[in-house]
Amino acid sequence: MSPRDRVVAAAFAAHAAAVTAIAARVLGDADAARDVCQEAFVRLHARLDEVRGEPGPWLRAVAWRLAFDAQRRRDREARALGREPARTAAPRDPLPLEDREEAARVREALEALSPRQREVLLLRVVDGETFPAVAHALAISEGSAKVHLRRALERLRALLPTRRAALDPLLDPLEERP
Amino acid sequence: MTCDDVRDLLPDLVPGEGDPRLDEHLQACAACSAEADLVRALVARVRGALEPAPRVTPPALAGVLAAAHAADRSRRALGVLARAAALLVAAGLGAFVDRALIRPGVDVVEPTPTTVEASPADEPGLREALAERPGGLAASLALLDAMSRPAPVTRR
């Protein structure tokens, strides 16, 4: 095993499960999730010289990006075949229908974000990375990361009305604020 | 801390990390507190849509490394092809320049005893290269190289 292989193997041992889980969250398909995980580590192997420090945040950013790219390709293929893109989980999913529909709405809203806004949001919100780690993984400044997150949240607020408002459009939750 | 300061810090609320000054303002300001609640609710919706992660076994390391090596070989092969293509373009350009610059009647194989103007074709090394295969790659590259240097003047 070459030194490069050893470094990648160590990163794999530490992060492969998390990277696969990210892809599985987005794609809901085990084989597709494993493909994304493999591609993320192949890219790490090729760009090892560019990744400084802990590769975890970088790998997770790549995994989110690859997973959403794969989702978009899958949707395009489905539309090309005259089918509706799969937005809800599999029928045998134990979640109630309302929750599955909510999950589908949120995912659609996430796809409406720019790739950078989405990556910053997911690394910060779902993965719990600090702003310095997010900035380092995406090779941007902390200030830019905060701006991207703020814009992502603003966009999501516009795309995802509050659940109470969704159920009763006459009720404006802002009216409750003094 | 003003409401504007709080709005700037709201993204930092996302993982639930506390800032005592922020908490103090939120306790005192209902508007900012409501705004913070909206942000937290939105974050919870995003997390809920993507969690819990289904249990999926990662791929095998051996397969990942094999794919990485294959990708590396592909990149190197593409690099070789790109360099070969660049050489072909240079050869074609050299051949074009070669034919355009060599004047009719000039014997590029043997030096003439007469005084002639300095010409890149007079360089001995270049003469051999051209003699070997006029218009060939070696001749074209040698011509390009000679043109970039002042050529010696052959005098009688």
Short mmCIF file of C-alpha atoms in Angstrom, two decimals:
data_model
loop_
_atom_site.label_atom_id
_atom_site.label_comp_id
_atom_site.label_asym_id
_atom_site.label_seq_id
_atom_site.Cartn_x
_atom_site.Cartn_y
_atom_site.Cartn_z
CA MET A 1 0.00 0.00 0.00
CA SER A 2 1.45 3.37 -0.97
CA PRO A 3 1.65 6.23 1.56
CA ARG A 4 -1.25 7.91 -0.23
CA ASP A 5 -3.30 4.72 0.02
CA ARG A 6 -2.52 4.51 3.73
CA VAL A 7 -3.70 8.07 4.36
CA VAL A 8 -6.91 7.44 2.43
CA ALA A 9 -7.42 4.14 4.25
CA ALA A 10 -7.13 5.92 7.59
CA ALA A 11 -9.63 8.55 6.50
CA PHE A 12 -11.90 5.77 5.26
CA ALA A 13 -11.82 4.01 8.60
CA ALA A 14 -12.73 7.25 10.35
CA HIS A 15 -15.33 8.72 8.02
CA ALA A 16 -16.76 6.15 5.57
CA ALA A 17 -19.78 5.39 7.74
CA ALA A 18 -20.69 9.07 8.10
CA VAL A 19 -20.16 9.74 4.40
CA THR A 20 -22.34 6.77 3.44
CA ALA A 21 -25.01 7.89 5.89
CA ILE A 22 -25.10 11.35 4.31
CA ALA A 23 -25.66 9.85 0.88
CA ALA A 24 -28.27 7.45 2.22
CA ARG A 25 -30.18 10.32 3.82
CA VAL A 26 -30.48 12.08 0.48
CA LEU A 27 -30.85 9.15 -1.90
CA GLY A 28 -32.63 6.57 0.24
CA ASP A 29 -30.89 3.85 -1.71
CA ALA A 30 -28.10 1.70 -0.28
CA ASP A 31 -26.27 1.00 -3.54
CA ALA A 32 -26.44 4.62 -4.65
CA ALA A 33 -25.18 5.69 -1.22
CA ARG A 34 -22.21 3.33 -1.47
CA ASP A 35 -21.42 4.68 -4.95
CA VAL A 36 -21.37 8.21 -3.56
CA CYS A 37 -19.12 7.13 -0.70
CA GLN A 38 -16.71 5.46 -3.10
CA GLU A 39 -16.61 8.52 -5.35
CA ALA A 40 -15.94 10.81 -2.38
CA PHE A 41 -12.90 8.77 -1.36
CA VAL A 42 -11.68 8.43 -4.95
CA ARG A 43 -11.70 12.22 -5.10
CA LEU A 44 -9.88 12.41 -1.79
CA HIS A 45 -7.24 10.04 -3.16
CA ALA A 46 -6.79 12.29 -6.23
CA ARG A 47 -6.75 15.59 -4.32
CA LEU A 48 -5.01 14.56 -1.14
CA ASP A 49 -2.41 17.28 -1.62
CA GLU A 50 -5.14 19.94 -1.63
CA VAL A 51 -6.90 18.80 1.53
CA ARG A 52 -5.29 20.30 4.59
CA GLY A 53 -5.77 18.98 8.07
CA GLU A 54 -8.69 16.81 9.08
CA PRO A 55 -10.42 15.49 5.92
CA GLY A 56 -13.78 14.83 7.65
CA PRO A 57 -15.52 18.13 6.83
CA TRP A 58 -14.12 18.07 3.28
CA LEU A 59 -15.42 14.52 2.76
CA ARG A 60 -18.83 15.39 4.14
CA ALA A 61 -19.08 18.48 1.92
CA VAL A 62 -18.20 16.33 -1.11
CA ALA A 63 -20.71 13.68 -0.04
CA TRP A 64 -23.56 16.19 0.27
CA ARG A 65 -22.70 17.62 -3.13
CA LEU A 66 -22.42 14.23 -4.84
CA ALA A 67 -25.63 12.98 -3.23
CA PHE A 68 -27.67 15.96 -4.40
CA ASP A 69 -26.09 15.73 -7.86
CA ALA A 70 -27.06 12.06 -8.00
CA GLN A 71 -30.57 12.96 -6.86
CA ARG A 72 -30.87 15.53 -9.64
CA ARG A 73 -29.65 13.01 -12.24
CA ARG A 74 -32.13 10.46 -10.99
CA ASP A 75 -34.94 13.01 -11.25
CA ARG A 76 -33.92 13.94 -14.81
CA GLU A 77 -33.89 10.28 -15.82
CA ALA A 78 -37.29 9.74 -14.26
CA ARG A 79 -38.74 12.73 -16.12
CA ALA A 80 -37.15 11.54 -19.37
CA LEU A 81 -38.97 8.24 -18.90
CA GLY A 82 -42.22 10.05 -18.23
CA ARG A 83 -42.20 9.25 -14.53
CA GLU A 84 -42.52 11.56 -11.54
CA PRO A 85 -39.29 12.00 -9.58
CA ALA A 86 -39.31 10.01 -6.34
CA ARG A 87 -39.84 12.65 -3.69
CA THR A 88 -41.26 10.55 -0.90
CA ALA A 89 -39.69 7.63 0.83
CA ALA A 90 -40.40 4.07 -0.22
CA PRO A 91 -43.99 2.88 0.41
CA ARG A 92 -42.85 0.48 3.08
CA ASP A 93 -41.24 3.34 5.02
CA PRO A 94 -42.74 3.31 8.52
CA LEU A 95 -43.06 7.12 8.73
CA PRO A 96 -46.57 8.58 8.54
CA LEU A 97 -47.56 10.03 5.18
CA GLU A 98 -47.55 13.59 6.53
CA ASP A 99 -43.96 13.22 7.68
CA ARG A 100 -42.90 11.73 4.38
CA GLU A 101 -44.54 14.59 2.52
CA GLU A 102 -42.89 17.09 4.84
CA ALA A 103 -39.52 15.45 4.18
CA ALA A 104 -40.17 15.67 0.44
CA ARG A 105 -41.06 19.38 0.72
CA VAL A 106 -37.90 20.12 2.67
CA ARG A 107 -35.73 18.24 0.20
CA GLU A 108 -37.26 20.14 -2.70
CA ALA A 109 -36.56 23.37 -0.88
CA LEU A 110 -32.97 22.30 -0.26
CA GLU A 111 -32.53 21.60 -3.96
CA ALA A 112 -33.71 25.13 -4.71
CA LEU A 113 -30.71 26.52 -2.83
CA SER A 114 -27.46 27.23 -4.60
CA PRO A 115 -24.94 24.38 -4.20
CA ARG A 116 -22.76 26.49 -1.90
CA GLN A 117 -25.69 27.61 0.27
CA ARG A 118 -26.83 24.01 0.56
CA GLU A 119 -23.37 22.72 1.47
CA VAL A 120 -22.86 25.34 4.17
CA LEU A 121 -26.34 24.77 5.58
CA LEU A 122 -26.00 20.98 5.72
CA LEU A 123 -22.49 20.99 7.14
CA ARG A 124 -23.54 23.46 9.84
CA VAL A 125 -27.09 22.38 10.57
CA VAL A 126 -27.02 18.62 10.09
CA ASP A 127 -23.38 17.80 10.68
CA GLY A 128 -22.92 20.40 13.40
CA GLU A 129 -19.60 21.64 12.03
CA THR A 130 -18.22 24.93 13.33
CA PHE A 131 -17.91 27.86 10.97
CA PRO A 132 -14.10 27.55 10.83
CA ALA A 133 -14.43 23.87 9.85
CA VAL A 134 -17.07 24.65 7.23
CA ALA A 135 -14.98 27.46 5.80
CA HIS A 136 -11.90 25.25 5.69
CA ALA A 137 -13.73 22.35 4.03
CA LEU A 138 -15.21 24.57 1.33
CA ALA A 139 -12.13 26.79 0.91
CA ILE A 140 -14.08 29.95 1.69
CA SER A 141 -13.81 32.55 4.45
CA GLU A 142 -15.81 32.30 7.65
CA GLY A 143 -17.58 35.49 6.73
CA SER A 144 -18.65 34.00 3.40
CA ALA A 145 -19.84 30.86 5.17
CA LYS A 146 -22.04 32.91 7.49
CA VAL A 147 -23.46 34.90 4.60
CA HIS A 148 -24.25 31.70 2.68
CA LEU A 149 -25.96 30.23 5.74
CA ARG A 150 -27.99 33.35 6.36
CA ARG A 151 -29.15 33.42 2.74
CA ALA A 152 -29.93 29.71 2.81
CA LEU A 153 -32.12 30.17 5.88
CA GLU A 154 -33.88 33.17 4.32
CA ARG A 155 -34.54 31.19 1.16
CA LEU A 156 -35.83 28.20 3.09
CA ARG A 157 -38.14 30.42 5.12
CA ALA A 158 -39.59 31.72 1.87
CA LEU A 159 -39.99 28.22 0.43
CA LEU A 160 -41.20 26.46 3.56
CA PRO A 161 -44.05 28.21 5.29
CA THR A 162 -44.48 27.26 8.91
CA ARG A 163 -46.42 24.03 9.32
CA ARG A 164 -49.27 25.81 11.07
CA ALA A 165 -49.53 28.29 8.21
CA ALA A 166 -49.44 25.42 5.74
CA LEU A 167 -52.42 23.86 7.46
CA ASP A 168 -54.32 27.12 7.96
CA PRO A 169 -53.34 29.79 5.43
CA LEU A 170 -55.44 32.39 7.28
CA LEU A 171 -53.28 32.08 10.36
CA ASP A 172 -50.16 34.22 10.22
CA PRO A 173 -47.76 33.16 12.98
CA LEU A 174 -46.14 36.59 12.82
CA GLU A 175 -49.34 38.12 14.16
CA GLU A 176 -48.63 36.41 17.45
CA ARG A 177 -45.43 38.41 17.89
CA PRO A 178 -45.86 41.51 20.07
CA MET B 1 -26.51 43.97 22.21
CA THR B 2 -28.91 45.40 19.64
CA CYS B 3 -31.51 43.61 17.57
CA ASP B 4 -29.29 44.04 14.49
CA ASP B 5 -26.42 42.36 16.33
CA VAL B 6 -28.73 39.49 17.24
CA ARG B 7 -29.92 39.05 13.68
CA ASP B 8 -26.28 38.73 12.60
CA LEU B 9 -25.69 36.10 15.25
CA LEU B 10 -28.82 34.06 14.60
CA PRO B 11 -27.07 31.67 12.20
CA ASP B 12 -24.73 30.86 15.07
CA LEU B 13 -27.72 29.65 17.05
CA VAL B 14 -28.14 26.74 14.72
CA PRO B 15 -26.38 24.02 16.69
CA GLY B 16 -27.77 25.44 19.91
CA GLU B 17 -24.52 26.93 21.09
CA GLY B 18 -25.16 29.57 23.70
CA ASP B 19 -23.86 33.10 24.00
CA PRO B 20 -24.73 34.68 27.37
CA ARG B 21 -25.20 38.14 25.88
CA LEU B 22 -27.39 36.72 23.15
CA ASP B 23 -29.48 34.75 25.64
CA GLU B 24 -29.89 37.86 27.75
CA HIS B 25 -31.15 39.86 24.76
CA LEU B 26 -33.50 37.10 23.66
CA GLN B 27 -35.02 36.96 27.12
CA ALA B 28 -35.65 40.69 26.98
CA CYS B 29 -36.68 41.11 23.32
CA ALA B 30 -39.80 39.28 22.20
CA ALA B 31 -39.27 40.11 18.51
CA CYS B 32 -35.78 38.66 18.41
CA SER B 33 -36.89 35.73 20.52
CA ALA B 34 -39.64 34.95 18.02
CA GLU B 35 -37.15 35.28 15.17
CA ALA B 36 -34.80 32.87 16.93
CA ASP B 37 -37.67 30.42 17.42
CA LEU B 38 -38.42 30.54 13.70
CA VAL B 39 -34.80 29.82 12.86
CA ARG B 40 -34.66 26.94 15.32
CA ALA B 41 -37.92 25.51 13.92
CA LEU B 42 -36.57 25.72 10.38
CA VAL B 43 -33.36 24.00 11.41
CA ALA B 44 -35.35 21.26 13.10
CA ARG B 45 -37.36 20.71 9.92
CA VAL B 46 -34.19 20.35 7.85
CA ARG B 47 -32.70 17.92 10.33
CA GLY B 48 -35.94 15.97 10.52
CA ALA B 49 -36.13 15.62 6.74
CA LEU B 50 -32.65 14.15 6.58
CA GLU B 51 -32.59 12.09 9.75
CA PRO B 52 -32.50 9.45 10.97
CA ALA B 53 -29.98 8.15 8.50
CA PRO B 54 -30.83 4.65 7.32
CA ARG B 55 -28.23 2.07 8.25
CA VAL B 56 -26.14 1.39 5.15
CA THR B 57 -22.87 -0.51 5.19
CA PRO B 58 -20.10 1.50 3.52
CA PRO B 59 -18.37 0.01 0.47
CA ALA B 60 -15.26 -2.15 0.91
CA LEU B 61 -11.94 -0.29 1.17
CA ALA B 62 -10.31 -2.58 -1.41
CA GLY B 63 -12.89 -1.59 -4.00
CA VAL B 64 -12.46 2.10 -3.17
CA LEU B 65 -8.68 1.95 -3.57
CA ALA B 66 -9.00 -0.05 -6.81
CA ALA B 67 -11.34 2.63 -8.18
CA ALA B 68 -8.93 5.36 -7.06
CA HIS B 69 -6.02 3.67 -8.83
CA ALA B 70 -8.09 3.20 -11.99
CA ALA B 71 -9.05 6.88 -11.94
CA ASP B 72 -5.40 7.80 -11.49
CA ARG B 73 -4.39 5.69 -14.50
CA SER B 74 -7.13 7.31 -16.60
CA ARG B 75 -5.92 10.78 -15.64
CA ARG B 76 -2.35 9.89 -16.60
CA ALA B 77 -3.46 8.39 -19.92
CA LEU B 78 -5.41 11.56 -20.67
CA GLY B 79 -2.33 13.59 -19.81
CA VAL B 80 -0.21 11.59 -22.30
CA LEU B 81 -2.86 12.02 -24.99
CA ALA B 82 -3.02 15.73 -24.35
CA ARG B 83 0.76 16.06 -24.68
CA ALA B 84 0.77 13.98 -27.88
CA ALA B 85 -1.96 16.16 -29.32
CA ALA B 86 0.05 19.26 -28.46
CA LEU B 87 3.10 17.83 -30.24
CA LEU B 88 1.05 17.01 -33.32
CA VAL B 89 -0.24 20.57 -33.42
CA ALA B 90 3.30 21.88 -33.07
CA ALA B 91 4.48 19.56 -35.86
CA GLY B 92 1.69 20.70 -38.14
CA LEU B 93 2.46 24.33 -37.41
CA GLY B 94 6.16 23.72 -37.96
CA ALA B 95 5.52 22.03 -41.27
CA PHE B 96 3.38 24.94 -42.35
CA VAL B 97 6.03 27.46 -41.36
CA ASP B 98 8.72 25.29 -42.90
CA ARG B 99 7.03 25.26 -46.29
CA ALA B 100 6.14 28.93 -46.11
CA LEU B 101 9.68 30.12 -45.27
CA ILE B 102 11.95 27.92 -47.39
CA ARG B 103 12.49 29.84 -50.58
CA PRO B 104 12.39 28.05 -53.94
CA GLY B 105 15.84 27.25 -55.42
CA VAL B 106 17.76 27.35 -52.17
CA ASP B 107 19.72 24.15 -51.67
CA VAL B 108 19.01 23.29 -48.11
CA VAL B 109 21.12 20.14 -48.23
CA GLU B 110 24.56 21.54 -49.19
CA PRO B 111 25.96 24.96 -48.40
CA THR B 112 26.44 27.20 -51.40
CA PRO B 113 29.84 28.92 -51.81
CA THR B 114 28.24 32.29 -52.43
CA THR B 115 27.46 34.94 -49.90
CA VAL B 116 23.95 34.63 -48.79
CA GLU B 117 21.85 36.40 -46.25
CA ALA B 118 21.69 34.78 -42.88
CA SER B 119 18.92 32.32 -42.87
CA PRO B 120 17.88 29.84 -40.27
CA ALA B 121 18.23 27.13 -42.93
CA ASP B 122 22.00 27.76 -42.98
CA GLU B 123 22.57 26.35 -39.52
CA PRO B 124 24.43 23.04 -39.89
CA GLY B 125 22.33 21.16 -37.37
CA LEU B 126 19.19 22.37 -39.00
CA ARG B 127 20.48 21.41 -42.41
CA GLU B 128 20.93 17.81 -41.31
CA ALA B 129 17.51 17.74 -39.75
CA LEU B 130 15.92 19.07 -42.88
CA ALA B 131 17.90 16.70 -45.05
CA GLU B 132 16.68 13.77 -43.05
CA ARG B 133 13.07 14.56 -43.78
CA PRO B 134 12.10 17.97 -45.09
CA GLY B 135 8.87 19.01 -43.45
CA GLY B 136 9.20 16.26 -40.85
CA LEU B 137 8.72 16.76 -37.12
CA ALA B 138 12.42 17.04 -36.30
CA ALA B 139 12.90 19.57 -39.09
CA SER B 140 9.87 21.58 -38.05
CA LEU B 141 10.88 21.78 -34.39
CA ALA B 142 14.48 22.58 -35.29
CA LEU B 143 13.29 25.33 -37.61
CA LEU B 144 11.11 26.83 -34.90
CA ASP B 145 14.04 26.72 -32.50
CA ALA B 146 16.44 28.27 -35.00
CA MET B 147 14.03 31.06 -35.80
CA SER B 148 14.10 32.11 -32.20
CA ARG B 149 17.88 32.56 -32.29
CA PRO B 150 19.99 34.88 -34.48
CA ALA B 151 21.44 32.74 -37.25
CA PRO B 152 25.14 32.98 -38.25
CA VAL B 153 25.86 34.62 -41.56
CA THR B 154 27.65 32.45 -44.09
CA ARG B 155 30.19 34.39 -46.03
CA ARG B 156 32.38 33.37 -48.84
#
